[in-house]
């Protein structure tokens, strides 16, 4: 089985030792970055008692659960159970690991074997924002290709990557022309918020 990559975050929004929850194909994912900068996307559920691993904390190259402190290494295998420090955790205690990569300043995740690499997109990562409704890209003057919309806001070329969420919601990850000035970037950011208001206003 193959699957597409889904954009889930701007790379700059996940620093080293950071962990955050994201959603891919309705699957809850714990996205985290180790001390050395290695990126990982795991099922957001601790094998012990189901606590969200995205509430956990990163130490070195491992992610630890906030509840009882079980820690998991790069391959998802349990490394340590604090209540039983002398026990070598069985191989079977393992978090499902998904495919994750960075490209064009964006983090992409694929729960199944991805079909090739993520699309190459141009621009400087600007911001991500959640929209409670689908944007009418044509009305906004954008062209749509798959999950990528391209157009202009305030005269600046903008590329928007769509991350579908359950219940018709989306996260939009926006990149803007690298040559745009800081004030133009601010205008683009406001334009994105206008776009969101229009989309959500259409629901009212
Ligand atoms: S639920 Fe994660 S360590 Fe217990």
Coordinates of C-alpha atoms and ligand atoms in Angstrom, one line a residue:
X1 CA 0.0 0.0 0.0
X2 CA 1.3 3.5 -0.8
X3 CA 0.2 6.8 0.5
X4 CA 0.7 10.5 -0.1
X5 CA 2.7 12.8 2.1
X6 CA 0.7 15.2 4.2
X7 CA 2.2 18.6 5.2
X8 CA 1.8 18.8 9.0
X9 CA 3.9 21.8 10.2
X10 CA 6.5 24.3 9.3
X11 CA 9.9 23.0 10.2
X12 CA 10.8 26.1 12.2
X13 CA 7.8 25.5 14.5
X14 CA 9.3 22.2 15.8
X15 CA 12.6 23.0 17.5
X16 CA 15.0 20.4 18.9
X17 CA 13.6 18.7 22.0
X18 CA 10.1 19.8 20.8
X19 CA 7.0 17.6 20.6
X20 CA 3.6 18.5 19.1
X21 CA 0.3 16.8 18.2
X22 CA -0.7 16.7 14.6
X23 CA -3.3 14.8 12.6
X24 CA -2.8 12.8 9.4
X25 CA -5.6 10.9 7.6
X26 CA -7.6 11.2 10.9
X27 CA -4.7 9.5 12.8
X28 CA -3.4 11.3 15.8
X29 CA 0.4 11.7 15.5
X30 CA 3.1 12.8 18.0
X31 CA 5.6 14.8 16.0
X32 CA 8.9 15.3 17.7
X33 CA 12.5 16.3 17.2
X34 CA 15.4 14.9 19.2
X35 CA 18.4 16.7 20.6
X36 CA 20.4 15.9 17.5
X37 CA 17.6 17.2 15.3
X38 CA 16.2 13.9 14.1
X39 CA 12.6 14.1 13.2
X40 CA 10.0 11.5 14.2
X41 CA 6.3 10.9 13.7
X42 CA 4.7 8.3 15.9
X43 CA 1.2 7.1 16.8
X44 CA 0.1 9.5 19.6
X45 CA -0.6 6.8 22.1
X46 CA 1.6 5.3 24.7
X47 CA 1.6 1.4 24.5
X48 CA 1.4 1.3 28.3
X49 CA -2.0 2.9 29.2
X50 CA -2.7 5.0 26.1
X51 CA -1.6 8.5 27.3
X52 CA -0.9 10.9 24.4
X53 CA 2.9 10.8 23.7
X54 CA 2.6 14.4 22.4
X55 CA 2.1 15.4 26.1
X56 CA 5.5 13.8 26.8
X57 CA 9.0 15.1 26.8
X58 CA 12.1 14.6 24.8
X59 CA 15.4 13.8 26.4
X60 CA 18.4 13.3 24.1
X61 CA 17.2 10.9 21.3
X62 CA 14.3 9.4 23.2
X63 CA 10.7 10.5 23.8
X64 CA 9.2 9.8 27.3
X65 CA 5.6 9.5 28.3
X66 CA 4.4 12.1 30.8
X67 CA 2.3 9.5 32.7
X68 CA 4.6 6.8 34.1
X69 CA 7.8 7.9 32.3
X70 CA 8.3 5.0 29.9
X71 CA 10.8 6.1 27.3
X72 CA 11.0 5.1 23.6
X73 CA 14.0 5.2 21.3
X74 CA 14.3 6.2 17.6
X75 CA 12.7 3.0 16.3
X76 CA 9.8 3.3 18.7
X77 CA 11.0 0.5 20.9
X78 CA 10.6 0.9 24.7
X79 CA 14.0 1.7 26.2
X80 CA 13.2 2.1 29.9
X81 CA 10.4 1.5 32.4
X82 CA 11.3 3.7 35.5
X83 CA 9.2 1.5 37.9
X84 CA 11.4 -1.5 36.8
X85 CA 14.8 0.0 36.1
X86 CA 16.5 -3.4 35.9
X87 CA 14.1 -4.8 33.3
X88 CA 15.0 -4.9 29.6
X89 CA 11.6 -4.0 28.1
X90 CA 10.3 -6.7 25.7
X91 CA 10.7 -6.1 22.0
X92 CA 6.9 -6.1 21.7
X93 CA 6.6 -2.9 23.6
X94 CA 6.9 -0.5 20.6
X95 CA 5.2 2.6 19.3
X96 CA 4.0 2.5 15.7
X97 CA 6.4 4.7 13.7
X98 CA 5.4 6.7 10.6
X99 CA 7.4 8.2 7.7
X100 CA 8.5 11.8 8.3
X101 CA 10.7 14.1 6.3
X102 CA 11.4 17.8 5.8
X103 CA 11.3 19.5 2.4
X104 CA 11.0 23.1 1.5
X105 CA 10.9 24.2 5.1
X106 CA 7.8 22.0 5.7
X107 CA 7.4 18.8 7.7
X108 CA 5.6 16.0 5.9
X109 CA 4.2 12.7 7.3
X110 CA 3.0 9.6 5.6
X111 CA 1.4 6.8 7.7
X112 CA 1.8 4.2 4.9
X113 CA 4.8 3.7 2.6
X114 CA 5.0 7.0 0.7
X115 CA 4.9 7.1 -3.1
X116 CA 8.1 9.1 -3.8
X117 CA 9.1 12.3 -2.1
X118 CA 6.9 15.3 -1.1
X119 CA 6.2 17.9 -3.7
X120 CA 8.9 20.6 -4.0
X121 CA 7.4 24.0 -3.2
X122 CA 9.1 27.4 -3.3
X123 CA 9.1 30.3 -0.9
X124 CA 9.8 31.2 2.7
X125 CA 7.8 29.5 5.4
X126 CA 5.4 32.1 6.7
X127 CA 2.8 30.7 9.0
X128 CA 0.3 27.9 9.6
X129 CA -3.3 28.6 10.5
X130 CA -6.4 26.5 11.1
X131 CA -9.5 27.1 9.1
X132 CA -12.9 25.7 10.2
X133 CA -14.2 25.4 6.6
X134 CA -12.9 24.9 3.0
X135 CA -11.5 27.9 1.3
X136 CA -13.0 28.8 -2.1
X137 CA -9.6 29.0 -3.9
X138 CA -11.1 30.0 -7.2
X139 CA -12.9 33.0 -5.6
X140 CA -9.6 33.9 -3.9
X141 CA -7.8 34.0 -7.2
X142 CA -5.7 30.9 -6.4
X143 CA -5.1 27.9 -8.7
X144 CA -5.4 24.5 -7.1
X145 CA -3.3 21.4 -7.8
X146 CA -4.0 18.5 -5.4
X147 CA -3.5 19.9 -1.9
X148 CA -1.4 22.9 -3.1
X149 CA -2.9 26.3 -3.8
X150 CA -0.9 29.0 -5.6
X151 CA -1.7 32.7 -6.0
X152 CA -1.0 36.2 -4.8
X153 CA -1.8 38.2 -1.7
X154 CA -0.9 41.8 -1.6
X155 CA 1.1 41.4 -4.7
X156 CA 3.3 38.6 -3.2
X157 CA 3.4 35.1 -4.6
X158 CA 2.0 32.7 -2.1
X159 CA 2.0 28.9 -1.9
X160 CA -0.4 27.2 0.5
X161 CA -0.2 23.6 1.5
X162 CA -3.5 22.1 2.8
X163 CA -3.6 19.6 5.7
X164 CA -7.1 18.2 6.0
X165 CA -8.5 17.6 9.5
X166 CA -11.6 15.8 10.6
X167 CA -15.0 17.5 10.3
X168 CA -14.1 19.6 7.2
X169 CA -11.4 21.6 8.9
X170 CA -8.0 22.3 7.5
X171 CA -4.6 23.6 8.5
X172 CA -3.1 25.9 5.9
X173 CA 0.7 26.1 5.8
X174 CA 1.7 29.2 3.9
X175 CA 5.0 30.0 2.1
X176 CA 5.6 33.4 0.5
X177 CA 8.0 34.7 -2.1
X178 CA 11.5 34.8 -0.4
X179 CA 12.2 38.3 -1.8
X180 CA 9.1 39.8 -0.1
X181 CA 9.9 42.5 2.5
X182 CA 8.9 42.1 6.2
X183 CA 6.1 44.5 5.7
X184 CA 4.8 42.6 2.7
X185 CA 5.0 39.4 4.7
X186 CA 2.8 41.1 7.4
X187 CA 0.3 42.0 4.7
X188 CA 0.3 38.5 3.4
X189 CA -0.3 37.2 6.9
X190 CA -3.3 39.6 7.2
X191 CA -4.5 38.4 3.8
X192 CA -4.5 34.8 5.1
X193 CA -6.6 35.8 8.1
X194 CA -9.1 37.6 5.8
X195 CA -9.2 34.4 3.7
X196 CA -10.0 32.4 6.9
X197 CA -12.7 34.9 8.0
X198 CA -14.3 34.7 4.5
X199 CA -14.3 30.9 4.5
X200 CA -15.7 30.6 8.0
X201 CA -18.1 33.4 7.4
X202 CA -19.6 31.4 4.6
X203 CA -20.7 28.9 7.2
X204 CA -22.7 31.4 9.2
Ligands
LIG1 S1 0.7 5.6 30.0 FE1 2.6 6.0 29.2 S2 4.0 5.3 30.6 FE2 2.1 4.8 31.4

